[in-house]
């Protein structure tokens, strides 16, 4: 462990903040409203969205513009013009939250270093989707970590952590919101330790001796596919670990061979019922799917392709179940 800074006032600490989604805005807001000197904000370039391909501003950009903060949106983080502009800000500290991998020419620039807020208890869940994988894997707790950047992603020396419980009835959206607030608290505490000259760090190597760090790779469409041959609990964790976005999905097959994609947002294992694996059962206004061992899983909220998100009871009122055979 080692100390990294000298004591200074918050208005003297020049900070560059790097982030893009709503998750990062909470921390940026608390820093700015807490009186810290935000000399620059870096976010992703605007992206076309929707049928009209209208350029969409990131939540971090919207906040920066609303508060008159110096904004940069480089397409290439190694571009010399951008690097020169960034260096001209003469920042003491960079803070990175939900942005992208930085080149060394950027993260090594500030004299007090660059720290990242990561949505897991490192070294667990290094990678792009830590919140999703913690829920998908059925973990009972997760948290947030601040650490200093180094060459390999999510491997830098840990500054501090905060933990939070994952309840069985929570989905990834619930945990995201809890970690967004908790992460902002940890960001503020980390910066305060820099100001107070009380910051210490722990190399992740000390925490991974003999243990392989848990990965948290990017979520792809295949990741979201429900395999009804799995047990009900594993399927339940997959569904809540992907809800509300990007959502687990299955395919509803019809007697004429037609297939319709179905997103599943919520449900619960029904251990007292049996349904053949991969088949479905309708009982009044309830919809069940068969998992491994013919254990039933009740689907309570879903979305058929081309339709709105709805409850299972609303869905059943709009289809003829005799036209369909199974899930794949």
Coordinates of C-alpha atoms in Angstrom, one line a residue:
X1 CA 0.0 0.0 0.0
X2 CA 1.2 3.5 -0.7
X3 CA 0.1 7.2 -0.6
X4 CA -0.2 9.1 -3.7
X5 CA -0.9 12.8 -3.1
X6 CA -0.4 15.9 -1.1
X7 CA -3.1 17.7 0.8
X8 CA -5.0 20.4 -1.2
X9 CA -8.4 22.2 -1.3
X10 CA -11.2 20.8 -3.4
X11 CA -11.4 24.0 -5.5
X12 CA -7.7 23.6 -6.3
X13 CA -8.0 20.0 -7.4
X14 CA -8.5 20.1 -11.2
X15 CA -10.5 17.0 -12.4
X16 CA -11.2 15.6 -15.9
X17 CA -14.2 13.3 -15.8
X18 CA -14.6 10.6 -18.5
X19 CA -18.0 8.7 -18.8
X20 CA -21.0 8.2 -21.0
X21 CA -24.2 6.6 -19.6
X22 CA -26.6 7.6 -16.8
X23 CA -24.6 5.4 -14.4
X24 CA -21.7 8.0 -14.7
X25 CA -23.9 11.1 -14.3
X26 CA -24.7 10.4 -10.7
X27 CA -21.0 10.7 -9.8
X28 CA -20.3 13.7 -12.1
X29 CA -23.3 15.5 -10.5
X30 CA -22.1 14.9 -7.0
X31 CA -18.6 16.0 -7.8
X32 CA -19.8 19.2 -9.5
X33 CA -22.4 20.1 -7.0
X34 CA -19.9 19.2 -4.2
X35 CA -17.7 22.1 -5.3
X36 CA -15.0 20.2 -7.1
X37 CA -13.2 21.9 -10.0
X38 CA -14.3 19.9 -13.1
X39 CA -12.0 21.4 -15.8
X40 CA -13.1 18.9 -18.6
X41 CA -15.7 16.2 -19.4
X42 CA -15.0 13.6 -22.0
X43 CA -17.7 11.4 -23.4
X44 CA -18.5 9.3 -26.5
X45 CA -19.4 11.0 -29.8
X46 CA -23.1 11.4 -30.6
X47 CA -24.7 8.3 -32.1
X48 CA -27.6 8.0 -34.6
X49 CA -30.6 6.4 -33.1
X50 CA -34.2 5.5 -34.1
X51 CA -35.7 5.4 -37.6
X52 CA -34.7 9.0 -38.4
X53 CA -31.1 8.3 -37.3
X54 CA -31.2 11.5 -35.2
X55 CA -28.0 12.0 -33.3
X56 CA -28.4 11.0 -29.7
X57 CA -26.4 12.8 -27.0
X58 CA -25.0 10.7 -24.1
X59 CA -26.4 11.5 -20.6
X60 CA -23.0 12.7 -19.5
X61 CA -22.9 15.1 -22.5
X62 CA -26.4 16.4 -21.6
X63 CA -25.3 17.1 -18.0
X64 CA -22.0 18.8 -19.1
X65 CA -23.9 21.1 -21.5
X66 CA -26.5 21.9 -19.0
X67 CA -23.9 23.1 -16.5
X68 CA -21.5 24.8 -18.9
X69 CA -18.6 22.3 -18.5
X70 CA -15.8 22.0 -21.0
X71 CA -16.8 19.1 -23.2
X72 CA -14.7 16.9 -25.5
X73 CA -16.0 14.0 -27.7
X74 CA -12.9 12.5 -29.4
X75 CA -13.4 9.7 -31.9
X76 CA -9.8 8.7 -31.5
X77 CA -8.3 8.9 -28.0
X78 CA -4.8 8.9 -29.5
X79 CA -5.4 11.8 -31.8
X80 CA -2.7 14.4 -31.2
X81 CA -5.0 17.4 -31.3
X82 CA -7.2 15.8 -28.6
X83 CA -4.2 14.8 -26.5
X84 CA -2.8 18.3 -26.7
X85 CA -6.1 19.8 -25.7
X86 CA -6.4 17.4 -22.8
X87 CA -2.9 18.2 -21.7
X88 CA -3.6 21.9 -21.8
X89 CA -6.2 21.5 -19.1
X90 CA -3.4 20.7 -16.7
X91 CA -5.6 18.4 -14.7
X92 CA -4.4 16.8 -11.4
X93 CA -6.7 13.8 -11.6
X94 CA -8.8 11.9 -14.1
X95 CA -11.9 9.9 -13.0
X96 CA -13.3 7.3 -15.4
X97 CA -16.8 5.8 -15.0
X98 CA -18.4 3.6 -17.7
X99 CA -16.4 5.0 -20.6
X100 CA -14.0 2.9 -22.7
X101 CA -10.5 1.6 -22.6
X102 CA -7.9 4.4 -22.4
X103 CA -4.5 4.5 -24.1
X104 CA -1.5 5.0 -21.8
X105 CA -0.9 8.5 -23.2
X106 CA -4.2 9.5 -21.6
X107 CA -4.4 7.6 -18.3
X108 CA -0.8 8.4 -17.4
X109 CA -1.2 12.1 -18.0
X110 CA -2.4 13.5 -14.6
X111 CA 0.1 13.8 -11.8
X112 CA -2.3 12.2 -9.2
X113 CA -3.2 9.4 -11.6
X114 CA -6.4 8.1 -13.2
X115 CA -8.9 6.1 -11.1
X116 CA -11.9 4.1 -12.4
X117 CA -15.2 3.3 -10.7
X118 CA -16.1 -0.3 -11.5
X119 CA -19.4 -1.9 -10.8
X120 CA -18.2 -5.1 -9.1
X121 CA -16.1 -6.2 -6.1
X122 CA -12.8 -6.6 -8.0
X123 CA -11.1 -8.9 -8.8
X124 CA -14.5 -10.5 -9.4
X125 CA -16.2 -9.6 -12.6
X126 CA -13.5 -7.9 -14.7
X127 CA -15.0 -6.8 -18.0
X128 CA -17.8 -5.0 -19.7
X129 CA -20.9 -6.4 -18.0
X130 CA -20.2 -6.9 -14.3
X131 CA -23.7 -6.2 -13.0
X132 CA -25.4 -8.6 -15.4
X133 CA -23.0 -11.5 -14.6
X134 CA -23.3 -11.1 -10.8
X135 CA -27.1 -11.6 -11.1
X136 CA -26.9 -14.3 -13.8
X137 CA -24.5 -16.3 -11.6
X138 CA -26.8 -16.0 -8.7
X139 CA -24.5 -14.0 -6.4
X140 CA -25.9 -12.8 -3.1
X141 CA -23.8 -9.6 -3.1
X142 CA -21.9 -7.3 -5.4
X143 CA -20.6 -3.8 -5.1
X144 CA -18.4 -1.1 -6.5
X145 CA -14.6 -0.6 -6.6
X146 CA -12.3 2.3 -7.2
X147 CA -8.9 1.5 -8.6
X148 CA -6.0 3.1 -10.4
X149 CA -5.7 2.3 -14.1
X150 CA -2.9 0.3 -15.5
X151 CA -2.2 -1.5 -18.8
X152 CA -4.5 -4.5 -18.4
X153 CA -8.2 -3.8 -18.1
X154 CA -9.7 -3.8 -14.5
X155 CA -6.4 -5.0 -13.0
X156 CA -5.1 -1.9 -11.3
X157 CA -4.5 -1.4 -7.6
X158 CA -7.7 -1.2 -5.5
X159 CA -8.4 2.0 -3.6
X160 CA -11.7 1.2 -1.9
X161 CA -14.9 -0.9 -2.2
X162 CA -18.5 -0.8 -1.0
X163 CA -20.8 -3.8 -0.9
X164 CA -24.5 -4.3 -1.5
X165 CA -26.9 -7.2 -1.2
X166 CA -28.5 -8.9 -4.2
X167 CA -32.0 -10.0 -3.2
X168 CA -33.6 -12.9 -5.0
X169 CA -36.4 -10.7 -6.2
X170 CA -34.1 -8.1 -7.8
X171 CA -33.2 -7.8 -11.4
X172 CA -30.2 -6.2 -13.1
X173 CA -32.0 -2.9 -13.4
X174 CA -32.6 -2.8 -9.6
X175 CA -28.9 -3.5 -8.9
X176 CA -27.8 -1.0 -11.5
X177 CA -29.7 1.8 -9.7
X178 CA -28.4 0.8 -6.3
X179 CA -24.8 0.7 -7.6
X180 CA -25.1 4.0 -9.4
X181 CA -25.9 5.7 -6.1
X182 CA -23.4 3.6 -4.1
X183 CA -20.7 4.3 -6.7
X184 CA -21.2 8.0 -6.5
X185 CA -20.7 7.8 -2.7
X186 CA -17.5 5.8 -3.2
X187 CA -16.2 8.2 -5.9
X188 CA -16.7 11.1 -3.5
X189 CA -15.0 9.2 -0.7
X190 CA -12.0 8.3 -2.9
X191 CA -11.5 11.9 -4.0
X192 CA -11.8 13.0 -0.3
X193 CA -9.0 10.6 0.6
X194 CA -6.8 12.1 -2.1
X195 CA -7.5 15.6 -0.7
X196 CA -6.8 14.4 2.9
X197 CA -3.7 12.5 1.9
X198 CA -5.1 9.3 3.5
X199 CA -5.4 7.2 0.4
X200 CA -3.9 3.7 0.3
X201 CA -4.1 1.0 -2.3
X202 CA -4.0 -2.8 -2.5
X203 CA -2.6 -4.6 -5.5
X204 CA -5.1 -7.0 -7.0
X205 CA -2.4 -9.7 -7.2
X206 CA -2.6 -10.0 -3.4
X207 CA -6.3 -10.9 -3.7
X208 CA -6.0 -13.4 -6.6
X209 CA -3.3 -15.7 -5.4
X210 CA -4.5 -19.2 -6.4
X211 CA -7.8 -17.9 -7.5
X212 CA -8.8 -17.1 -11.1
X213 CA -10.6 -13.7 -11.4
X214 CA -14.2 -14.0 -12.4
X215 CA -14.8 -12.6 -16.0
X216 CA -17.6 -10.4 -17.0
X217 CA -17.6 -10.4 -20.8
X218 CA -19.8 -8.4 -23.0
X219 CA -23.4 -9.6 -23.4
X220 CA -24.3 -10.8 -26.9
X221 CA -27.6 -12.0 -28.3
X222 CA -26.6 -15.7 -27.9
X223 CA -25.9 -15.0 -24.2
X224 CA -29.5 -14.0 -23.8
X225 CA -31.0 -17.1 -25.2
X226 CA -32.9 -19.2 -22.7
X227 CA -32.0 -22.9 -22.8
X228 CA -35.0 -24.7 -21.3
X229 CA -32.8 -27.7 -20.6
X230 CA -31.3 -25.8 -17.7
X231 CA -32.8 -26.0 -14.3
X232 CA -35.4 -23.4 -13.2
X233 CA -33.2 -21.5 -10.9
X234 CA -30.5 -21.0 -13.5
X235 CA -33.1 -19.8 -16.0
X236 CA -34.6 -17.5 -13.4
X237 CA -31.2 -15.9 -12.7
X238 CA -30.6 -15.5 -16.4
X239 CA -33.9 -13.7 -16.9
X240 CA -33.4 -11.3 -14.0
X241 CA -29.8 -10.8 -14.9
X242 CA -30.8 -9.4 -18.3
X243 CA -34.0 -7.5 -17.3
X244 CA -34.9 -4.9 -18.3
X245 CA -32.1 -4.8 -20.9
X246 CA -31.1 -6.5 -23.1
X247 CA -33.7 -9.1 -22.0
X248 CA -33.6 -12.9 -22.1
X249 CA -35.4 -14.4 -25.1
X250 CA -36.8 -17.6 -26.4
X251 CA -38.6 -18.7 -29.5
X252 CA -42.3 -19.7 -29.6
X253 CA -42.9 -22.3 -32.3
X254 CA -46.2 -22.7 -34.1
X255 CA -47.9 -25.8 -35.4
X256 CA -47.3 -24.5 -39.0
X257 CA -43.6 -24.2 -38.3
X258 CA -43.6 -20.4 -37.8
X259 CA -41.3 -19.1 -35.1
X260 CA -41.8 -15.9 -33.1
X261 CA -39.2 -14.4 -30.8
X262 CA -40.4 -13.8 -27.2
X263 CA -38.5 -11.6 -24.7
X264 CA -39.0 -12.7 -21.1
X265 CA -38.6 -9.9 -18.4
X266 CA -39.9 -11.6 -15.3
X267 CA -41.0 -14.9 -13.9
X268 CA -40.5 -17.3 -11.0
X269 CA -39.8 -21.0 -10.6
X270 CA -43.0 -23.1 -9.9
X271 CA -41.6 -26.1 -8.1
X272 CA -45.0 -27.6 -7.4
X273 CA -45.9 -28.0 -11.1
X274 CA -44.5 -30.2 -13.9
X275 CA -44.3 -29.2 -17.5
X276 CA -42.4 -31.2 -20.2
X277 CA -39.0 -29.5 -20.8
X278 CA -39.3 -26.9 -23.6
X279 CA -43.1 -27.1 -23.7
X280 CA -45.6 -24.6 -22.3
X281 CA -48.7 -24.9 -20.2
X282 CA -51.6 -22.5 -19.7
X283 CA -53.5 -22.5 -16.5
X284 CA -56.2 -19.8 -16.5
X285 CA -54.3 -16.5 -16.9
X286 CA -50.9 -18.0 -16.1
X287 CA -48.2 -19.2 -18.5
X288 CA -45.7 -21.9 -17.6
X289 CA -42.6 -23.2 -19.4
X290 CA -40.9 -26.6 -18.8
X291 CA -37.3 -26.6 -17.5
X292 CA -34.9 -29.4 -16.8
X293 CA -36.5 -32.3 -15.0
X294 CA -39.9 -31.1 -16.2
X295 CA -40.0 -28.4 -13.5
X296 CA -42.3 -25.5 -14.4
X297 CA -41.3 -21.9 -14.7
X298 CA -44.0 -19.2 -14.6
X299 CA -43.4 -16.4 -17.0
X300 CA -45.1 -13.3 -15.7
X301 CA -43.9 -10.5 -18.0
X302 CA -42.9 -10.7 -21.7
X303 CA -42.9 -9.1 -25.1
X304 CA -43.7 -10.8 -28.4
X305 CA -41.8 -9.5 -31.3
X306 CA -43.5 -6.5 -32.9
X307 CA -45.7 -6.0 -29.7
X308 CA -45.4 -4.0 -26.5
X309 CA -44.1 -5.4 -23.2
X310 CA -47.0 -6.9 -21.2
X311 CA -48.1 -9.2 -18.5
X312 CA -48.5 -12.9 -19.2
X313 CA -52.3 -12.6 -18.7
X314 CA -52.6 -9.8 -21.3
X315 CA -50.4 -11.9 -23.7
X316 CA -52.7 -15.0 -23.3
X317 CA -55.8 -12.9 -24.0
X318 CA -54.3 -12.0 -27.4
X319 CA -53.2 -15.4 -28.8
X320 CA -54.8 -18.7 -29.6
X321 CA -52.7 -21.2 -27.7
X322 CA -53.8 -24.0 -29.9
X323 CA -51.6 -22.5 -32.7
X324 CA -48.4 -23.0 -30.7
X325 CA -46.4 -26.0 -29.6
X326 CA -43.3 -25.3 -27.7
X327 CA -40.4 -23.0 -26.8
X328 CA -36.9 -23.4 -28.2

